[in-house]
Coordinates of C-alpha atoms and ligand atoms in Angstrom, one line a residue:
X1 CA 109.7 -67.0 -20.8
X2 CA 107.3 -69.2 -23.2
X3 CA 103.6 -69.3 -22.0
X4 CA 101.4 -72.1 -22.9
X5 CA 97.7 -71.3 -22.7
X6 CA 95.8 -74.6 -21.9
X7 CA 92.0 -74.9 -22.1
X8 CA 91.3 -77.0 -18.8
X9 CA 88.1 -79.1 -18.5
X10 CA 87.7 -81.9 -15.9
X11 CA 84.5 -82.5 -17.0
X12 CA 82.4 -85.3 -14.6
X13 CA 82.4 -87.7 -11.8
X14 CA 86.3 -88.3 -10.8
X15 CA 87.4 -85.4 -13.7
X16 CA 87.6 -82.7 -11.6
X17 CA 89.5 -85.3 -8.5
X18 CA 92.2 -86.5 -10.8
X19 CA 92.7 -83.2 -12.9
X20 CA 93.9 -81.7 -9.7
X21 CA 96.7 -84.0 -9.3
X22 CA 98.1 -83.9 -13.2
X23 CA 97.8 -79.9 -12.5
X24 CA 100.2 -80.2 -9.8
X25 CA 102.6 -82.4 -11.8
X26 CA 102.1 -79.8 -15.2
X27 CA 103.2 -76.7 -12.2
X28 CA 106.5 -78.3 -11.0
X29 CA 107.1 -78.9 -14.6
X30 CA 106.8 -75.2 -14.8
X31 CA 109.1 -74.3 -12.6
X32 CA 111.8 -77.1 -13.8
X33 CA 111.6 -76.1 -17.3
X34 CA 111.3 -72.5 -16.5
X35 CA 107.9 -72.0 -18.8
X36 CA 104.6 -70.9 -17.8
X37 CA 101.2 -72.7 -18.4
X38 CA 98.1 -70.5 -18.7
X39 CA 95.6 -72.9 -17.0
X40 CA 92.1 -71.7 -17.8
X41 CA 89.2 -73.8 -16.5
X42 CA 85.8 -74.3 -18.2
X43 CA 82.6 -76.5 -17.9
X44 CA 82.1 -79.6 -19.9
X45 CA 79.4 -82.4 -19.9
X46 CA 77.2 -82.5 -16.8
X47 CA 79.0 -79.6 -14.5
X48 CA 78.3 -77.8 -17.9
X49 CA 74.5 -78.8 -18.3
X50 CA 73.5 -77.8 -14.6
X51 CA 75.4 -74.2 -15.4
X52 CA 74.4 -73.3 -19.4
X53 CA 71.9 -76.1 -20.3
X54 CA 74.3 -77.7 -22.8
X55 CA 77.4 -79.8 -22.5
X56 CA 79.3 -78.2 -24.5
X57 CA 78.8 -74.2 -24.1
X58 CA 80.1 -71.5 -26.2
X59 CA 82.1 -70.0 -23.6
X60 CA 84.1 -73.2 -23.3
X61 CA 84.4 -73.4 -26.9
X62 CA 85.9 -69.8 -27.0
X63 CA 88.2 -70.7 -24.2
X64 CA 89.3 -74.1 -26.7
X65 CA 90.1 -71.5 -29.2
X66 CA 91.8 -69.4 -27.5
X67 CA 94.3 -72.4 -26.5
X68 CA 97.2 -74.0 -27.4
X69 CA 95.8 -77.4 -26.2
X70 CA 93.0 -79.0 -24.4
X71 CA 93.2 -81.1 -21.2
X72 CA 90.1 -82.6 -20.6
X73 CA 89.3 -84.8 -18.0
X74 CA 85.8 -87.1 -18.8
X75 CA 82.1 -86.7 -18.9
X76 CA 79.1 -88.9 -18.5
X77 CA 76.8 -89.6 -15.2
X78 CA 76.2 -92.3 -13.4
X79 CA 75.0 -95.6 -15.7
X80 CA 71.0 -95.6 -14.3
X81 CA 70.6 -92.0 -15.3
X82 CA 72.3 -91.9 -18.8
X83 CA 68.8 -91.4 -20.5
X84 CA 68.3 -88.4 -18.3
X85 CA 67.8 -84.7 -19.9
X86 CA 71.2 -83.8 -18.0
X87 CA 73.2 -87.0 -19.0
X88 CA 71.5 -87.8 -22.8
X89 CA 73.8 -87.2 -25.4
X90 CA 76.3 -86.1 -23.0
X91 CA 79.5 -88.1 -24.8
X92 CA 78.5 -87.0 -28.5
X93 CA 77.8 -83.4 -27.7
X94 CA 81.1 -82.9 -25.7
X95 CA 83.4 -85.0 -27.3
X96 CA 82.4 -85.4 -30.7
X97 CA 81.8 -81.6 -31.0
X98 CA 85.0 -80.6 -29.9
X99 CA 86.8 -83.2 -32.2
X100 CA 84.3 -81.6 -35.0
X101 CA 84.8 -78.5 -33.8
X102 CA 89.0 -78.5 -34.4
X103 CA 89.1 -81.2 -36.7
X104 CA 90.9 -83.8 -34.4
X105 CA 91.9 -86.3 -36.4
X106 CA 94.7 -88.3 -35.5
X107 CA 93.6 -90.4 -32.1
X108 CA 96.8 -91.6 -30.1
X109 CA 96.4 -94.9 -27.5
X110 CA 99.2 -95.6 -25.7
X111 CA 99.1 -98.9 -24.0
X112 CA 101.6 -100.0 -21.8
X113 CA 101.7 -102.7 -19.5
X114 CA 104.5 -102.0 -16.4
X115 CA 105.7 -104.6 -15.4
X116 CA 105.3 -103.9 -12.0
X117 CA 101.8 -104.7 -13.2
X118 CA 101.8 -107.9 -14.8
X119 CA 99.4 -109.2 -12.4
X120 CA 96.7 -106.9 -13.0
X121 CA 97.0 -108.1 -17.0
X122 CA 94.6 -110.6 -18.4
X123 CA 97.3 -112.4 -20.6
X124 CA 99.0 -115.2 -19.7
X125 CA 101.7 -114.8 -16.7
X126 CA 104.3 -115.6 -19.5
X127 CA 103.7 -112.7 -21.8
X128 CA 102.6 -110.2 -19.6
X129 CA 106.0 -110.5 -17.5
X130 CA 107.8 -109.3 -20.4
X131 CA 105.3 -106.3 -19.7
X132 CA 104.7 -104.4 -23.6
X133 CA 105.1 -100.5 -24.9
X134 CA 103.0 -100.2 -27.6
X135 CA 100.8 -96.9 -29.5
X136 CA 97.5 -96.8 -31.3
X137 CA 97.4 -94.3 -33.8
X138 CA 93.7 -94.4 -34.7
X139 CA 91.7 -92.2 -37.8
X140 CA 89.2 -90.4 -36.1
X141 CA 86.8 -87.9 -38.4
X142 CA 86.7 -90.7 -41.7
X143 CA 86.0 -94.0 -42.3
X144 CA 82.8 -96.4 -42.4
X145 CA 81.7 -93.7 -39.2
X146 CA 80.8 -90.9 -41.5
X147 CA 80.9 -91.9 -44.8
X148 CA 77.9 -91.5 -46.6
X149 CA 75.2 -92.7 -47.3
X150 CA 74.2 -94.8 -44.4
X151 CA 70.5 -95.6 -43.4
X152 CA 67.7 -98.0 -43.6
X153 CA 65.4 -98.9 -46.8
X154 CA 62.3 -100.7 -47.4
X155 CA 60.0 -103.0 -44.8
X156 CA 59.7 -106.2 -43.5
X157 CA 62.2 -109.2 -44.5
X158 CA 63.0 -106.7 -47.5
X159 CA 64.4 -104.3 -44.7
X160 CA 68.1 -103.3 -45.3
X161 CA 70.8 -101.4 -43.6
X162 CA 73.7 -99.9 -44.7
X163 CA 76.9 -97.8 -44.1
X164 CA 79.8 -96.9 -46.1
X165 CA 83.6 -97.2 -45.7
X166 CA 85.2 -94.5 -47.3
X167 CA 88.7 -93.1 -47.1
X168 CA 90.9 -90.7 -49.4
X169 CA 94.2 -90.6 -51.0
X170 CA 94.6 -87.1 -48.7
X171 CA 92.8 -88.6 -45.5
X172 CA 95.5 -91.6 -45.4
X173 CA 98.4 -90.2 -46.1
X174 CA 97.8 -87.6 -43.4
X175 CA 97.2 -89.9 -40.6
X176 CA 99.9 -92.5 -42.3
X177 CA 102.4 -89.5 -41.6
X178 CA 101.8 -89.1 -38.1
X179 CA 102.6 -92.8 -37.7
X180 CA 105.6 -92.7 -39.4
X181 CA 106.7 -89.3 -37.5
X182 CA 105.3 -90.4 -34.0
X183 CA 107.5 -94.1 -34.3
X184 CA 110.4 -91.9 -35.1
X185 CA 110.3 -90.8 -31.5
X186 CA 110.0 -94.7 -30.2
X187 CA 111.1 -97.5 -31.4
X188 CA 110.2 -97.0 -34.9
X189 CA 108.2 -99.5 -36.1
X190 CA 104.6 -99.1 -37.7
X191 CA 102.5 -102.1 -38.1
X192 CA 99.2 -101.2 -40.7
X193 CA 96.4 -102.6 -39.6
X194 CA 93.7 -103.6 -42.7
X195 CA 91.7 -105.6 -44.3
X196 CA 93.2 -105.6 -47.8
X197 CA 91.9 -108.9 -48.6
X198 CA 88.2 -108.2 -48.9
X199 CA 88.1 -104.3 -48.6
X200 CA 88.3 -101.9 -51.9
X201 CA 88.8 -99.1 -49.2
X202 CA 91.5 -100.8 -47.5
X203 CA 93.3 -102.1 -50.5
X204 CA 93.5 -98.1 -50.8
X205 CA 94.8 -97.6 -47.6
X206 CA 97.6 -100.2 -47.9
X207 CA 98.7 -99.0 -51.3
X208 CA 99.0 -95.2 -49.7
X209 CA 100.6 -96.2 -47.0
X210 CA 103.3 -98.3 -48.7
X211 CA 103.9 -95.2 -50.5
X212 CA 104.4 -93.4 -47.0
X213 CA 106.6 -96.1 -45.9
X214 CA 108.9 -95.5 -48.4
X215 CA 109.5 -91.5 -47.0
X216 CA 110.6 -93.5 -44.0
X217 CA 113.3 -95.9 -44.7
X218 CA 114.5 -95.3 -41.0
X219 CA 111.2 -96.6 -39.9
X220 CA 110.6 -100.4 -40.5
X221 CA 106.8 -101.3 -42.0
X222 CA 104.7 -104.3 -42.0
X223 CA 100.9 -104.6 -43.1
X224 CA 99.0 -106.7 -40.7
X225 CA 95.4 -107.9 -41.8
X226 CA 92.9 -106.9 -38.7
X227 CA 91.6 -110.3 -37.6
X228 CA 95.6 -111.5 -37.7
X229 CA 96.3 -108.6 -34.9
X230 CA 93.7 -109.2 -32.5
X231 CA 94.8 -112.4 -32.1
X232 CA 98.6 -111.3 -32.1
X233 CA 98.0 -108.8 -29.4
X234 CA 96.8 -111.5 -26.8
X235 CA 99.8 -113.7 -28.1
X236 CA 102.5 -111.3 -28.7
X237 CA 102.0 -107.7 -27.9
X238 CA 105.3 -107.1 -27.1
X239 CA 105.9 -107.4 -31.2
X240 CA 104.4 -103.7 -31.6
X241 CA 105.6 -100.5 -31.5
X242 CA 103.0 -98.3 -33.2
X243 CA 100.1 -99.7 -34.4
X244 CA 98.3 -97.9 -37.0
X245 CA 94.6 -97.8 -38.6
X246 CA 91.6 -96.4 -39.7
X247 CA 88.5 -95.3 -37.8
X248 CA 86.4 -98.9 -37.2
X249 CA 89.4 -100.9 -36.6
X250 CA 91.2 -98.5 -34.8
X251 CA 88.4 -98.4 -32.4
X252 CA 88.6 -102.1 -31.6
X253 CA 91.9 -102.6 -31.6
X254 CA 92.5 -99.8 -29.2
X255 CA 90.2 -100.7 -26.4
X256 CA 91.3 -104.5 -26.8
X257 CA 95.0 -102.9 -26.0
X258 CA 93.6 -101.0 -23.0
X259 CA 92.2 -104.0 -21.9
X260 CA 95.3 -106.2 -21.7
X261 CA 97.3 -103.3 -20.1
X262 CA 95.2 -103.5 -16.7
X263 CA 93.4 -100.8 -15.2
X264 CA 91.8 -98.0 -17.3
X265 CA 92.7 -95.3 -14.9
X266 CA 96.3 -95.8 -16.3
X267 CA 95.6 -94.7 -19.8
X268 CA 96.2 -91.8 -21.5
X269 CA 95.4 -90.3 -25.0
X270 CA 95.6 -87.5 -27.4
X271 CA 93.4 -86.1 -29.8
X272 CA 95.6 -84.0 -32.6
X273 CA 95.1 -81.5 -35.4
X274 CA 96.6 -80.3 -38.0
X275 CA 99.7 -78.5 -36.6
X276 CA 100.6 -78.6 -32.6
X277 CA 97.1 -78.6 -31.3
X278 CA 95.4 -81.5 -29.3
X279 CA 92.9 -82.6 -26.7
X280 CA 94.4 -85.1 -24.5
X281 CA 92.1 -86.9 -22.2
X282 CA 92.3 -90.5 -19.5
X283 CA 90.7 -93.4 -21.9
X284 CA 89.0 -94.1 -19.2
X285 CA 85.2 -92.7 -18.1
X286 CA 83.5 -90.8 -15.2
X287 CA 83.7 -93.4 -13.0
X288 CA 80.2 -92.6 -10.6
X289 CA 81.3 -95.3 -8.8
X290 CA 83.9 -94.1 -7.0
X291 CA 83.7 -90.2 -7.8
X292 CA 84.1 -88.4 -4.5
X293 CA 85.8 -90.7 -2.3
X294 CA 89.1 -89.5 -3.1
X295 CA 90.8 -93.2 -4.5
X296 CA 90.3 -92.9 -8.5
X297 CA 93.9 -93.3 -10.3
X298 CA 95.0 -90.0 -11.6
X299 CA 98.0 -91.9 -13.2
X300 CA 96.1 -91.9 -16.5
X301 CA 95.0 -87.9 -16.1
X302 CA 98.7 -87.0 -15.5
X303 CA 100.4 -89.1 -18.4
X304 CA 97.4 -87.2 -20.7
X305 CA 99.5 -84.4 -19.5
X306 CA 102.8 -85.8 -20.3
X307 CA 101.4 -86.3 -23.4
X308 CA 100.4 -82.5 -23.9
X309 CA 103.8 -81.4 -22.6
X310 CA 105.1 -83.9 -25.9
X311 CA 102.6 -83.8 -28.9
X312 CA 101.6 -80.0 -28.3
X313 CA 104.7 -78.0 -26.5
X314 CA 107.7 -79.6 -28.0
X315 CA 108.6 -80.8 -24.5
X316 CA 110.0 -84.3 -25.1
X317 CA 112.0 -84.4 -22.0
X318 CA 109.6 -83.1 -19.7
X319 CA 107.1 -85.8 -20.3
X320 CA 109.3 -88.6 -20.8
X321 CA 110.3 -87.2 -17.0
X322 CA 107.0 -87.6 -16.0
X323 CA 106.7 -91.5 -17.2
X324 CA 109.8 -92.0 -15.5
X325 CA 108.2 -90.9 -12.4
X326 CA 104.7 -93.0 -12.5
X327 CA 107.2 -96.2 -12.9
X328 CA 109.4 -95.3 -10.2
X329 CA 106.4 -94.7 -8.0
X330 CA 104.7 -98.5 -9.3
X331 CA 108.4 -100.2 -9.0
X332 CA 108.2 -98.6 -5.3
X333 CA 104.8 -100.3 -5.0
X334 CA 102.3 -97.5 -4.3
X335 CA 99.2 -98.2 -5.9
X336 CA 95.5 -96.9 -6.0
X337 CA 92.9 -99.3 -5.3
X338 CA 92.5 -100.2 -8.8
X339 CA 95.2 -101.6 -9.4
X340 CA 96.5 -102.5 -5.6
X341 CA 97.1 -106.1 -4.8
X342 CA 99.3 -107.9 -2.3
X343 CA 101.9 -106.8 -1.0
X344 CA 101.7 -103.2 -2.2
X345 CA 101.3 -100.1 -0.6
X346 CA 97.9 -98.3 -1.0
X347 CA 97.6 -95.0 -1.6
X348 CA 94.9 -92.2 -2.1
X349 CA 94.4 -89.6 -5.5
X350 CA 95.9 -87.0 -3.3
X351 CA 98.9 -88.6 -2.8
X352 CA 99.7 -89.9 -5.9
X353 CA 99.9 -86.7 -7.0
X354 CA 102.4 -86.0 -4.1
X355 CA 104.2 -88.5 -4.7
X356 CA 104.6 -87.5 -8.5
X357 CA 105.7 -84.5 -7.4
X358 CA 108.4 -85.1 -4.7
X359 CA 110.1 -87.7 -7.5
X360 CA 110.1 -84.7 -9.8
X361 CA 111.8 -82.9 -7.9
Ligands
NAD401 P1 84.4 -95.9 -16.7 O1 85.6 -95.9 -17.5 O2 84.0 -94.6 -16.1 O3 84.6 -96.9 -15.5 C1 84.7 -98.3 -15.8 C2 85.3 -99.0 -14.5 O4 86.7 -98.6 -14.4 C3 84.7 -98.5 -13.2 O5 84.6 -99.6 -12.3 C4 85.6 -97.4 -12.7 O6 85.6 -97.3 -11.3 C5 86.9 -97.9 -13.2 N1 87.8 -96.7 -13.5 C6 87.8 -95.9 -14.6 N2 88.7 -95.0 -14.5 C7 89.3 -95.2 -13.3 C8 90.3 -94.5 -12.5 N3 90.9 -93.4 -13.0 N4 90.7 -95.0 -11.3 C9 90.1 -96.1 -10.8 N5 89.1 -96.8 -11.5 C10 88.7 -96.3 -12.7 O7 83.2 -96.4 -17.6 P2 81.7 -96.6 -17.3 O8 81.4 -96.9 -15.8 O9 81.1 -97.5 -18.3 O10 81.1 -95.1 -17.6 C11 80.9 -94.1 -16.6 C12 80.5 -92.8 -17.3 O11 81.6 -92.4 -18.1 C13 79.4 -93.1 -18.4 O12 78.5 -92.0 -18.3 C14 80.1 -93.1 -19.7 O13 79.3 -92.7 -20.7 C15 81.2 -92.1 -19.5 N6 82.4 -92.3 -20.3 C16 83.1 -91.2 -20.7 C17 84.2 -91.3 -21.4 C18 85.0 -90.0 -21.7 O14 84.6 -88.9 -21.2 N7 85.9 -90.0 -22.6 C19 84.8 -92.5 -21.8 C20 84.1 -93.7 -21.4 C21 82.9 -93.6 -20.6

């Protein structure tokens, strides 16, 4: 039988509530697919800071290693105490170390908008009914982020700043590739976001990517300058498949795509390497606000499974099984309080999870 060993760290606030529920989805998955998941649980962030003194320890770390993937749930406290010693830093030092740490480059958004959801979507009742399936594919260790230098000279008026946007030949055709490779498996489309018009380092990128393009005639291509897709995303979403982009814009244009889709406790995402490894984690926070009482959406925590069973273990069907059950269960109209309105049926964290499971099976 093939064993998986997954590095499991629900972290803060509602991670430890709605990693519960995506591990009960991952063990009837188990049994279905007749494969068997090595959970092993570890401290990150706060639960990690109270136990070790840091947020990210080395035991954890060791346990990463010693994975095939990493599900990771969120960290961060509550928003008054953020510039406390247990909470400072908390994001950076988890997070950012671990991408550091294995070299997590490639940073995958879904973003889809049910459309058993259309009312929870910002966008006008016209284009969200046609609800929208889309994927960020986001550079995550290069770009204007870490290139160097960056920092702050001389006084006064005179005072400057600076950063500097800097990618590679190497750097873009790697995450260019998993574009290409990742819209094989949808609808295969990639749409390049830039900003080739006023940007040496972009005019790069679009050059490079062209040339990746072309080791993907099966794949249809389009450059899209960055201010042209914000604006097309509120007018036409539905016109994406994968979207793909450096670090900075990749950042902005993920989050605005979260945004439109509704409720942050339905989004998933992945973190990958070089080979099958990944971290995949909600998009979504801590959320202090309702941590403990038992109602925060796990949707998001299980699909970040799905997306592990895909991305890491080669288990396409599995997860697309999955996605077929969170639909069913909005199309039945069960729904946290998040995203409940009218009509619907409310429903706890607990049995979410439940219900994930009984459609399963
Ligand atoms: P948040 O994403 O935790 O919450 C924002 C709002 O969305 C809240 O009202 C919350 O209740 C709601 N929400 C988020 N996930 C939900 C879910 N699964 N179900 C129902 N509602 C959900 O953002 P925030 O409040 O700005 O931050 C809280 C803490 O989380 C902070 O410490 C922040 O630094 C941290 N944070 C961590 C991550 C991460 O671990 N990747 C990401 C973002 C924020």
């Amino acid at each position: 039988m093939k064993e998986m060993e997954i590095a499991v760290l629900p972290g803060d606030g509602i991670g430890p509530e709605v990693m519960d529920e995506a591990i009960k989805v991952l063990d009837v998955i188990q049994k279905k697919y007749k494969v068997k998941f090595n959970y092993k649980k570890a401290l990150v962030g706060g639960s990690a800071y109270d136990e070790f003194g840091t947020h990210l320890p080395e035991s954890t770390l060791q346990i990463c290693k010693e994975s095939d993937a990493i599900l990771f749930g969120s960290v961060g406290g509550p928003v008054k105490e953020q510039n406390t010693k247990k909470w400072n830093g908390v994001e950076v030092n988890s997070l950012l170390g671990l991408r550091k740490e294995f070299n997590l480059y490639a940073n995958l958004r879904p973003s889809k908008l049910y459309p058993a959801l259309a009312d929870s979507c910002s966008l006008r009742k016209d284009i969200s009914e046609k609800g929208f399936d889309l994927l960020v594919v986001r550079e995550l260790t290069g770009g204007i982020y870490f290139g160097q230098p960056k920092g702050r000279k001389y006084e006064g008026d005179d005072e400057i700043a600076f950063d500097t946007m800097v990618y590679s030949r190497k750097e873009i055709k790697r995450i260019a590739k998993v574009a290409f490779e990742v819209a094989r498996k949808r609808r295969k489309k990639v749409t390049s976001i830039d900003k080739a018009n006023v940007l040496t380092t972009m005019i790069l990128w679009r050059q490079v990517v062209e040339e990746v393009a072309k080791e993907y005639p099966d794949v249809e291509y389009e450059p899209m300058y960055v201010d042209n897709a914000a604006m097309q995303l509120t007018k036409n979403p539905q016109q994406f498949d994968v979207i793909l982009a450096g670090n900075m814009f990749g950042d902005i244009i993920s989050d605005e795509s979260a945004a439109i889709a509704g409720s942050l406790g339905m989004l998933p995402s992945a973190s990958l390497a070089k080979g099958k490894f990944g971290m995949y984690e909600p998009s979504g926070g801590s959320a202090y606000d309702i941590a403990g009482l038992g109602i925060a959406n796990p949707i998001a925590q299980i699909l970040s499974g799905a997306m592990m069973l895909k991305y890491s273990f080669d288990m396409e069907e599995a997860g697309k099984e999955i996605e077929i059950a969170v639909e069913k269960l909005l199309n039945d109209g069960f729904r946290t309080k998040d995203i409940w309105q009218k009509g619907n049926i409310e429903i706890n964290t607990k049995e979410v999870g439940d219900k994930i499971v009984e459609y399963l099976r």
